Short mmCIF file of C-alpha atoms (C1' of nucleotides) in Angstrom, two decimals:
data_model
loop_
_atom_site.label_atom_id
_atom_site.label_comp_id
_atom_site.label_asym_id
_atom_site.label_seq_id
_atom_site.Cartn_x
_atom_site.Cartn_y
_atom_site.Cartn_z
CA UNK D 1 0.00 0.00 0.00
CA UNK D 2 3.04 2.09 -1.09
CA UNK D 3 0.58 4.86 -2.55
CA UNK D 4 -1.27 8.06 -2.58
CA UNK D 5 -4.87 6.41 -3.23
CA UNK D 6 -6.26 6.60 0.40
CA UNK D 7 -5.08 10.20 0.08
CA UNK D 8 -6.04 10.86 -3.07
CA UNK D 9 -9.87 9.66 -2.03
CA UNK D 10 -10.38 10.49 1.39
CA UNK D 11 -9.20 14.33 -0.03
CA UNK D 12 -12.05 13.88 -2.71
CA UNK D 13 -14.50 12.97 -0.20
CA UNK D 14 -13.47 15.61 1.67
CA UNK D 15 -14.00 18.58 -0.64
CA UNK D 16 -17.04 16.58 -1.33
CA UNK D 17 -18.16 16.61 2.23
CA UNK D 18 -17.48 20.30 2.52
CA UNK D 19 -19.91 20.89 -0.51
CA UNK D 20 -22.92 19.13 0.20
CA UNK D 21 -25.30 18.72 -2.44
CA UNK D 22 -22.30 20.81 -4.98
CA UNK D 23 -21.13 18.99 -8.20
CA UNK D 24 -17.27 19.65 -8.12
CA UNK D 25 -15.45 19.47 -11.32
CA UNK D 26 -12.45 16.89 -11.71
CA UNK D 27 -10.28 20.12 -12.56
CA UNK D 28 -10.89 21.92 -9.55
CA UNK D 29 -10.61 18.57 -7.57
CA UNK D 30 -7.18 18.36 -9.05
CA UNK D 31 -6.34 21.69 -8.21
CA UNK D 32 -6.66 21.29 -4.69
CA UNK D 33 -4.90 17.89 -4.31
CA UNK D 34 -2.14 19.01 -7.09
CA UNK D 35 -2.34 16.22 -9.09
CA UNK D 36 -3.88 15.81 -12.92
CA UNK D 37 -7.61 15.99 -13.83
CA UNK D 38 -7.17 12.29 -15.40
CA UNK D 39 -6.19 10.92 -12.26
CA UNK D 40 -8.59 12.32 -10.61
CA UNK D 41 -11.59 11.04 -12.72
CA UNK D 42 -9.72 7.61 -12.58
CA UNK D 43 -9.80 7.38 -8.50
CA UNK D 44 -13.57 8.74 -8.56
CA UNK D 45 -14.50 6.62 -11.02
CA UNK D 46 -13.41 3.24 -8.42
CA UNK D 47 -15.43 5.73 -5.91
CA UNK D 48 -18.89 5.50 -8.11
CA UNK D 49 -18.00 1.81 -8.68
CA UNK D 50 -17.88 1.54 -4.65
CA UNK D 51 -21.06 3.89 -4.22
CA UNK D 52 -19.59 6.63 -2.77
CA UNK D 53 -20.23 9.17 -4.90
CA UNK D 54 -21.94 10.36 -7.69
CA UNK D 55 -21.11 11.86 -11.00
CA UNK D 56 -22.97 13.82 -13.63
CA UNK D 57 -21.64 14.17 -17.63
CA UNK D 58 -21.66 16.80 -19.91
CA UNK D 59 -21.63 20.86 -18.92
CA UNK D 60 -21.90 21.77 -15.04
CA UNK D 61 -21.60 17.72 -14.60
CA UNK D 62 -18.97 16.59 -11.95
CA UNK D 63 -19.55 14.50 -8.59
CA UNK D 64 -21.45 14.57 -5.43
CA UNK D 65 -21.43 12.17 -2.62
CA UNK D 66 -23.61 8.98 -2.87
CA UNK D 67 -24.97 9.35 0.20
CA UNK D 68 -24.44 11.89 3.81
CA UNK D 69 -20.91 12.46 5.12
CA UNK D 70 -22.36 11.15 8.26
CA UNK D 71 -22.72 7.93 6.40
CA UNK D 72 -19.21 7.09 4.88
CA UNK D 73 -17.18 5.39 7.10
CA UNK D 74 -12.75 5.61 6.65
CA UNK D 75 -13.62 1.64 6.74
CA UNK D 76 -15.77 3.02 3.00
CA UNK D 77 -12.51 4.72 1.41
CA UNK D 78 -10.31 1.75 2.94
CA UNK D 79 -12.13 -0.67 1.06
CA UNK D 80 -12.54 1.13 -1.60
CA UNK D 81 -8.39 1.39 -2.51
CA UNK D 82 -7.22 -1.50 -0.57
CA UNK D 83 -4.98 -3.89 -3.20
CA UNK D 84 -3.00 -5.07 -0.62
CA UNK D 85 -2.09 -6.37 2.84
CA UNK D 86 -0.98 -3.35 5.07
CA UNK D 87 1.78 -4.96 6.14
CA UNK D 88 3.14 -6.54 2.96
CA UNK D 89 3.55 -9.01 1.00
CA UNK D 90 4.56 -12.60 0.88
CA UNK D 91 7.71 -14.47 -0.32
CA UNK D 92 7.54 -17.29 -2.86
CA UNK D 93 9.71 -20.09 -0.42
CA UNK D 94 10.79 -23.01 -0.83
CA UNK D 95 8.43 -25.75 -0.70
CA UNK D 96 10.75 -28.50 0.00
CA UNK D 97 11.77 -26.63 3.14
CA UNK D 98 9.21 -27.38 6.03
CA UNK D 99 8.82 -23.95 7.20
CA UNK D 100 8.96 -22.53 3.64
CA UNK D 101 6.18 -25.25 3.18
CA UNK D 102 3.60 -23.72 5.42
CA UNK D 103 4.88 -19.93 6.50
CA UNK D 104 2.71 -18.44 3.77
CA UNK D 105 -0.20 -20.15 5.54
CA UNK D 106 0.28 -18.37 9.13
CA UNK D 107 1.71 -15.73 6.81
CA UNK D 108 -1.63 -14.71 5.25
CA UNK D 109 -3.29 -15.67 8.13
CA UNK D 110 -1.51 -12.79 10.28
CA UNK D 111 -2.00 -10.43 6.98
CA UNK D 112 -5.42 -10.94 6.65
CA UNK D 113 -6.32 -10.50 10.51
CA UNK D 114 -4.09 -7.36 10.50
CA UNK D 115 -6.26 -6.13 7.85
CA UNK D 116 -9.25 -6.56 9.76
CA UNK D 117 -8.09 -4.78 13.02
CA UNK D 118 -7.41 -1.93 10.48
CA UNK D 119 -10.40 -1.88 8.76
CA UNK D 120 -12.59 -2.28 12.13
CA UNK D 121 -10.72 0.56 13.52
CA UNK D 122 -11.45 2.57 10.69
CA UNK D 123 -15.38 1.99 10.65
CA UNK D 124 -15.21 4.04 13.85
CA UNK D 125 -14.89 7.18 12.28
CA UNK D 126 -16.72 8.42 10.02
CA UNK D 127 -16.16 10.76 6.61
CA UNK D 128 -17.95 13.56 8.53
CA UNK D 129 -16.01 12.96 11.75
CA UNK D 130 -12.68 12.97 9.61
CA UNK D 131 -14.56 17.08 7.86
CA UNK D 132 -15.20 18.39 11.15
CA UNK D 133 -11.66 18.39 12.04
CA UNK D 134 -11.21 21.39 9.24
CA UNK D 135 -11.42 24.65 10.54
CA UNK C 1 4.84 -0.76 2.53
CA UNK C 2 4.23 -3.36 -0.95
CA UNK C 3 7.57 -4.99 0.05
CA UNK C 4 8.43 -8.36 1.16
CA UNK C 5 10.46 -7.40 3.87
CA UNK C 6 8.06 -7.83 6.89
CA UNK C 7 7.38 -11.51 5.03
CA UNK C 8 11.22 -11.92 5.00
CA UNK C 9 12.19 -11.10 8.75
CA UNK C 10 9.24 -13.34 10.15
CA UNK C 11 10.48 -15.67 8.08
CA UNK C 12 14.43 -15.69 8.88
CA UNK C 13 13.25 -15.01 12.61
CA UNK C 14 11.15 -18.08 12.48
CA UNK C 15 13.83 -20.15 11.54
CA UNK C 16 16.32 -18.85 14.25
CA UNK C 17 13.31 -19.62 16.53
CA UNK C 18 13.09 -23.31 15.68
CA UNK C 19 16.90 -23.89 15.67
CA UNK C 20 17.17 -21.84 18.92
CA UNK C 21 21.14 -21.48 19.89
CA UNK C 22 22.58 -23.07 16.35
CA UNK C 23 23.84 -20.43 13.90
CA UNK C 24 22.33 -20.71 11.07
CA UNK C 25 23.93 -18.92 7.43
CA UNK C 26 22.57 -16.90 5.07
CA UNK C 27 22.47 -19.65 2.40
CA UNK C 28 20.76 -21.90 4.18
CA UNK C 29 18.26 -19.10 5.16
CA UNK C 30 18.30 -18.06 1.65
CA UNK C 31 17.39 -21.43 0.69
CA UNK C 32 14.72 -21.47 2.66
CA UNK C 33 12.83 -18.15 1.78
CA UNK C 34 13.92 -18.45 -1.55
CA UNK C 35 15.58 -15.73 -2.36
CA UNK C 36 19.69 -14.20 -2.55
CA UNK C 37 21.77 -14.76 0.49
CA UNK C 38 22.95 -11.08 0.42
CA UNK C 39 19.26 -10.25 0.78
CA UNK C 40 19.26 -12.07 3.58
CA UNK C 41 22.10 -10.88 5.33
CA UNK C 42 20.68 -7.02 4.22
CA UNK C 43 17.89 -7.80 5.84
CA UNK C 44 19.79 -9.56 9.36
CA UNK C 45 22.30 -6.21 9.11
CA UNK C 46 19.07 -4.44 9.80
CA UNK C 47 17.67 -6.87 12.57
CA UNK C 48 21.14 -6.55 14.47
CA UNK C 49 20.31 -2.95 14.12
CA UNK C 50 17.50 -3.51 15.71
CA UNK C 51 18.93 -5.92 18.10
CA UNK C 52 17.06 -8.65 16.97
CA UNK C 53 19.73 -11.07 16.15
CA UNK C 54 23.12 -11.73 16.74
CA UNK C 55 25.50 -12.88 14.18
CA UNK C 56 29.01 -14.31 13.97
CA UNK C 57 31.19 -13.86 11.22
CA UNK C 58 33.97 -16.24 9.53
CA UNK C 59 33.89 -20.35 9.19
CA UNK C 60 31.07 -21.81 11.10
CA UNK C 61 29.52 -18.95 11.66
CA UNK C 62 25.68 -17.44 11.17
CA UNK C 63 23.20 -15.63 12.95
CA UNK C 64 20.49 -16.88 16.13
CA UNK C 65 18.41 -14.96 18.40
CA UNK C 66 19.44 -12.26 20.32
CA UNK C 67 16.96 -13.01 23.04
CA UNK C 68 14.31 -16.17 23.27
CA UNK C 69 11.54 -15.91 21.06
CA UNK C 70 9.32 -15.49 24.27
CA UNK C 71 10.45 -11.94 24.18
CA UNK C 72 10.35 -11.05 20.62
CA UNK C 73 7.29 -9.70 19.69
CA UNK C 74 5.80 -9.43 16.10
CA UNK C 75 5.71 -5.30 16.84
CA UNK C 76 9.26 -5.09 16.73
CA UNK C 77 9.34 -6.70 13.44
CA UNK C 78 6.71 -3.77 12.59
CA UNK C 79 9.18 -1.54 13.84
CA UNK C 80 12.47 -3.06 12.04
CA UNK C 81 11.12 -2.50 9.10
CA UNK C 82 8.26 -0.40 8.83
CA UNK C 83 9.00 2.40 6.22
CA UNK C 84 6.15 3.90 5.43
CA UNK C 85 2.67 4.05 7.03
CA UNK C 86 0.25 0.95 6.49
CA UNK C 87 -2.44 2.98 5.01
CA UNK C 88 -0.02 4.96 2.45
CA UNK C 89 1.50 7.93 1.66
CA UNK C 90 0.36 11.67 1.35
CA UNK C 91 -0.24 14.03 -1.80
CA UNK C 92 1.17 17.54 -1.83
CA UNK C 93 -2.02 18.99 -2.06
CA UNK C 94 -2.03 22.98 -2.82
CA UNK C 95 -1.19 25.15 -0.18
CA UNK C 96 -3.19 27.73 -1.16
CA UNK C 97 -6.73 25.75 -1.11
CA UNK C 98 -8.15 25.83 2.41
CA UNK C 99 -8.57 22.28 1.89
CA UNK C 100 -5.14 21.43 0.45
CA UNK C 101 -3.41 23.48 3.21
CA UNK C 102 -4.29 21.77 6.23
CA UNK C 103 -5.49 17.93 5.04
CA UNK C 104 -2.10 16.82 5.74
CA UNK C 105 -2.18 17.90 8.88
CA UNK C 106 -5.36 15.73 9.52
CA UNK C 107 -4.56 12.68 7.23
CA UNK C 108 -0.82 12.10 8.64
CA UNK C 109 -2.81 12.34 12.27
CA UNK C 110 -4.99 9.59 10.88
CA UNK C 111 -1.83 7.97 9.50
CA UNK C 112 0.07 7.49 12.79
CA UNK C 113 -2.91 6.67 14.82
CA UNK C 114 -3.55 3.80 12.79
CA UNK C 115 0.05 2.86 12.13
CA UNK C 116 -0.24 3.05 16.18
CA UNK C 117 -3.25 0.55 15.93
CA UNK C 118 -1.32 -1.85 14.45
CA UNK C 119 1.53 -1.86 16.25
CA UNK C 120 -0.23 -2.15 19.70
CA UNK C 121 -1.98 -5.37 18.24
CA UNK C 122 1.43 -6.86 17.23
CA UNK C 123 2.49 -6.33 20.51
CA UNK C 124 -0.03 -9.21 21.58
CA UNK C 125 1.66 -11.65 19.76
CA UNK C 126 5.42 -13.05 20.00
CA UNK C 127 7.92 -15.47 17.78
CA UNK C 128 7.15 -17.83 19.95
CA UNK C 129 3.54 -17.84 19.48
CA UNK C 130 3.58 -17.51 15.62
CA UNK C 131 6.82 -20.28 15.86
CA UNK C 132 4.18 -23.03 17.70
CA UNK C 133 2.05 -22.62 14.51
CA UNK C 134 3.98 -24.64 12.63
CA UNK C 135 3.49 -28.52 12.84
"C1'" DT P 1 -23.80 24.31 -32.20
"C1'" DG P 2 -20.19 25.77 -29.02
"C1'" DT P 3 -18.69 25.05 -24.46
"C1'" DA P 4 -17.65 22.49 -20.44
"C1'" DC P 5 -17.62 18.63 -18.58
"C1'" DT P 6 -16.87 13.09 -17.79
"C1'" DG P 7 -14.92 8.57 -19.04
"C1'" DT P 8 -11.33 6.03 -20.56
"C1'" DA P 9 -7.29 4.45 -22.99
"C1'" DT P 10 -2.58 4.64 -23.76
"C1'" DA P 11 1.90 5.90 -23.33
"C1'" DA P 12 5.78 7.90 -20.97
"C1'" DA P 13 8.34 8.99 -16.91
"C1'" DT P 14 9.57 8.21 -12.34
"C1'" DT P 15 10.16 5.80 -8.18
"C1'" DT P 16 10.37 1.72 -5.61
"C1'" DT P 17 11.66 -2.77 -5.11
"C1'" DG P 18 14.18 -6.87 -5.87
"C1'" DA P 19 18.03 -9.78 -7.92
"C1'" DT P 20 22.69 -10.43 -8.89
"C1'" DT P 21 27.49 -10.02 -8.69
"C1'" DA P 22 31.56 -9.02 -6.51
"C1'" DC P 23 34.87 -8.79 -3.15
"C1'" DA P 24 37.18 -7.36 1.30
"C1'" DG P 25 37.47 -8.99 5.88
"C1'" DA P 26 36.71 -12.31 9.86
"C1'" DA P 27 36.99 -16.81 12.08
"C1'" DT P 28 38.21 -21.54 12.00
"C1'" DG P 29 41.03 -25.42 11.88
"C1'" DA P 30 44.38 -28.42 9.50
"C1'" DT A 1 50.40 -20.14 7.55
"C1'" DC A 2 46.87 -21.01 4.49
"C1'" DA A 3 42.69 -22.75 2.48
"C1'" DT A 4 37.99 -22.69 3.55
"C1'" DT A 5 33.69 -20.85 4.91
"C1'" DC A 6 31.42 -17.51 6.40
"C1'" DT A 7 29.64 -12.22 7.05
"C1'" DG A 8 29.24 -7.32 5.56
"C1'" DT A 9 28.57 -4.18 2.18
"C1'" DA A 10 28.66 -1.76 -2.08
"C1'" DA A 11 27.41 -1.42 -6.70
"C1'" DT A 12 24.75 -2.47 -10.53
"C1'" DC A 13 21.11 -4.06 -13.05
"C1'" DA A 14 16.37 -5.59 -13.97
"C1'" DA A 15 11.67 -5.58 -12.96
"C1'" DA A 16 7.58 -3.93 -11.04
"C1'" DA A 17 4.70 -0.48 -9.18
"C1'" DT A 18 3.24 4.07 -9.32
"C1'" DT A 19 2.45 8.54 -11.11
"C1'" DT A 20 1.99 11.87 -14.79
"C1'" DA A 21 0.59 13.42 -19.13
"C1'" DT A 22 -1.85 13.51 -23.42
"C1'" DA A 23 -5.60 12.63 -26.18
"C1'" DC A 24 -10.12 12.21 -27.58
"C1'" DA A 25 -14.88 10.29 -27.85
"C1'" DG A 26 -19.20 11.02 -25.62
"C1'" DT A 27 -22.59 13.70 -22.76
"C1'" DA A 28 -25.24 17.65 -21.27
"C1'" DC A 29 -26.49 22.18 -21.33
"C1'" DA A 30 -27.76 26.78 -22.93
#
DNA sequence: TGTACTGTATAAATTTTGATTACAGAATGA
DNA sequence: TCATTCTGTAATCAAAATTTATACAGTACA
């Protein structure tokens, strides 16, 4: 998870949050988290996919959120750019070894519960928790 | 942090935990994980560093345990080599969006509070533990 | 119909990560 | 002393992941 999505989305949902009911523009999106208008439109379009928010096409189009700040959980945006385990990944070992044979399987098993923890944790706060901490 | 390197010190600690007191090389470690002996002994430089192991250099010699897997827990594995925080890295959002200038502030907050999260749960859990996993 | 958007593909550039090679230096023991 | 077997580390190269940039078709509006 050596990337800028969670960033990238939970600033979205942010400016998002802070215009209720507002269709923002990919460009001005971009503008405030510096990056290009393509990858902008490219993170909010895995945000419609995970019915966060919702876009409009053509002139005075851009997105809203699907649903209340109140409503979107971190656990939401979490989910919505996870790819992989927060602590890593696994080797490839050797199988003829007998702990290469079976570490991936406690391996995993310690990834994926490490996961969870995370992703509980993060359904305790909430997208409009996360706004209200902007003065 | 998409690396192996978590993966790879479990994984050479593992092994020093089930030959407890014999020194075992890097290319028999290597062998095991499956990947370059200097890897390996990058990656045992750093858990010296972090006083993790112990090594011995010249003819017969190899790295073991600096303490009994009892009292290594899987949080200082976190900490030897966490790099960057589980959830990902920040944007350099535009300072001069109300928005861009102070997210940062909020998201590397959220950052370290979760990186936190997962550290205190690793704490629960030592070599020794993980080690009696394996049949 | 012109303008202002989204949606998406593709390519290029950059950064991160991993693999490999090489070799000096340390310890051992014949 | 000397050959052997290790560690420690640097340097380089290759591969993969990530980010940036460009382009353009399609949509909606006035």
């Amino acid at each position: 998870m050596n990337n800028v999505r969670f960033a990238t989305s939970l600033h979205i949902l942010t400016l998002l949050a802070l215009n209720e009911g507002v269709y923002l523009s990919s460009d001005f999106i971009a503008g405030s988290v510096n990056v290009n208008a393509a990858a902008i439109r490219k993170e909010i379009s895995n945000l419609k996919l995970c019915m966060l928010v919702e876009s409009k096409e053509g002139k005075g189009g851009g997105s809203i959120l699907a649903r209340p700040a109140s409503q979107i959980k971190l656990s939401d945006v979490y989910d919505a750019v996870k790819q992989v385990h927060v602590l890593g990944r696994s080797n490839t070992p050797n199988p003829d070894c007998p702990v290469g044979k079976e570490v991936n399987r406690h391996l995993e098993a310690l990834y994926e519960d490490t996961d969870d923890y995370v992703r509980q944790k993060l359904t305790t706060v909430t997208l409009k928790d996360f706004v209200q901490k902007f003065g």
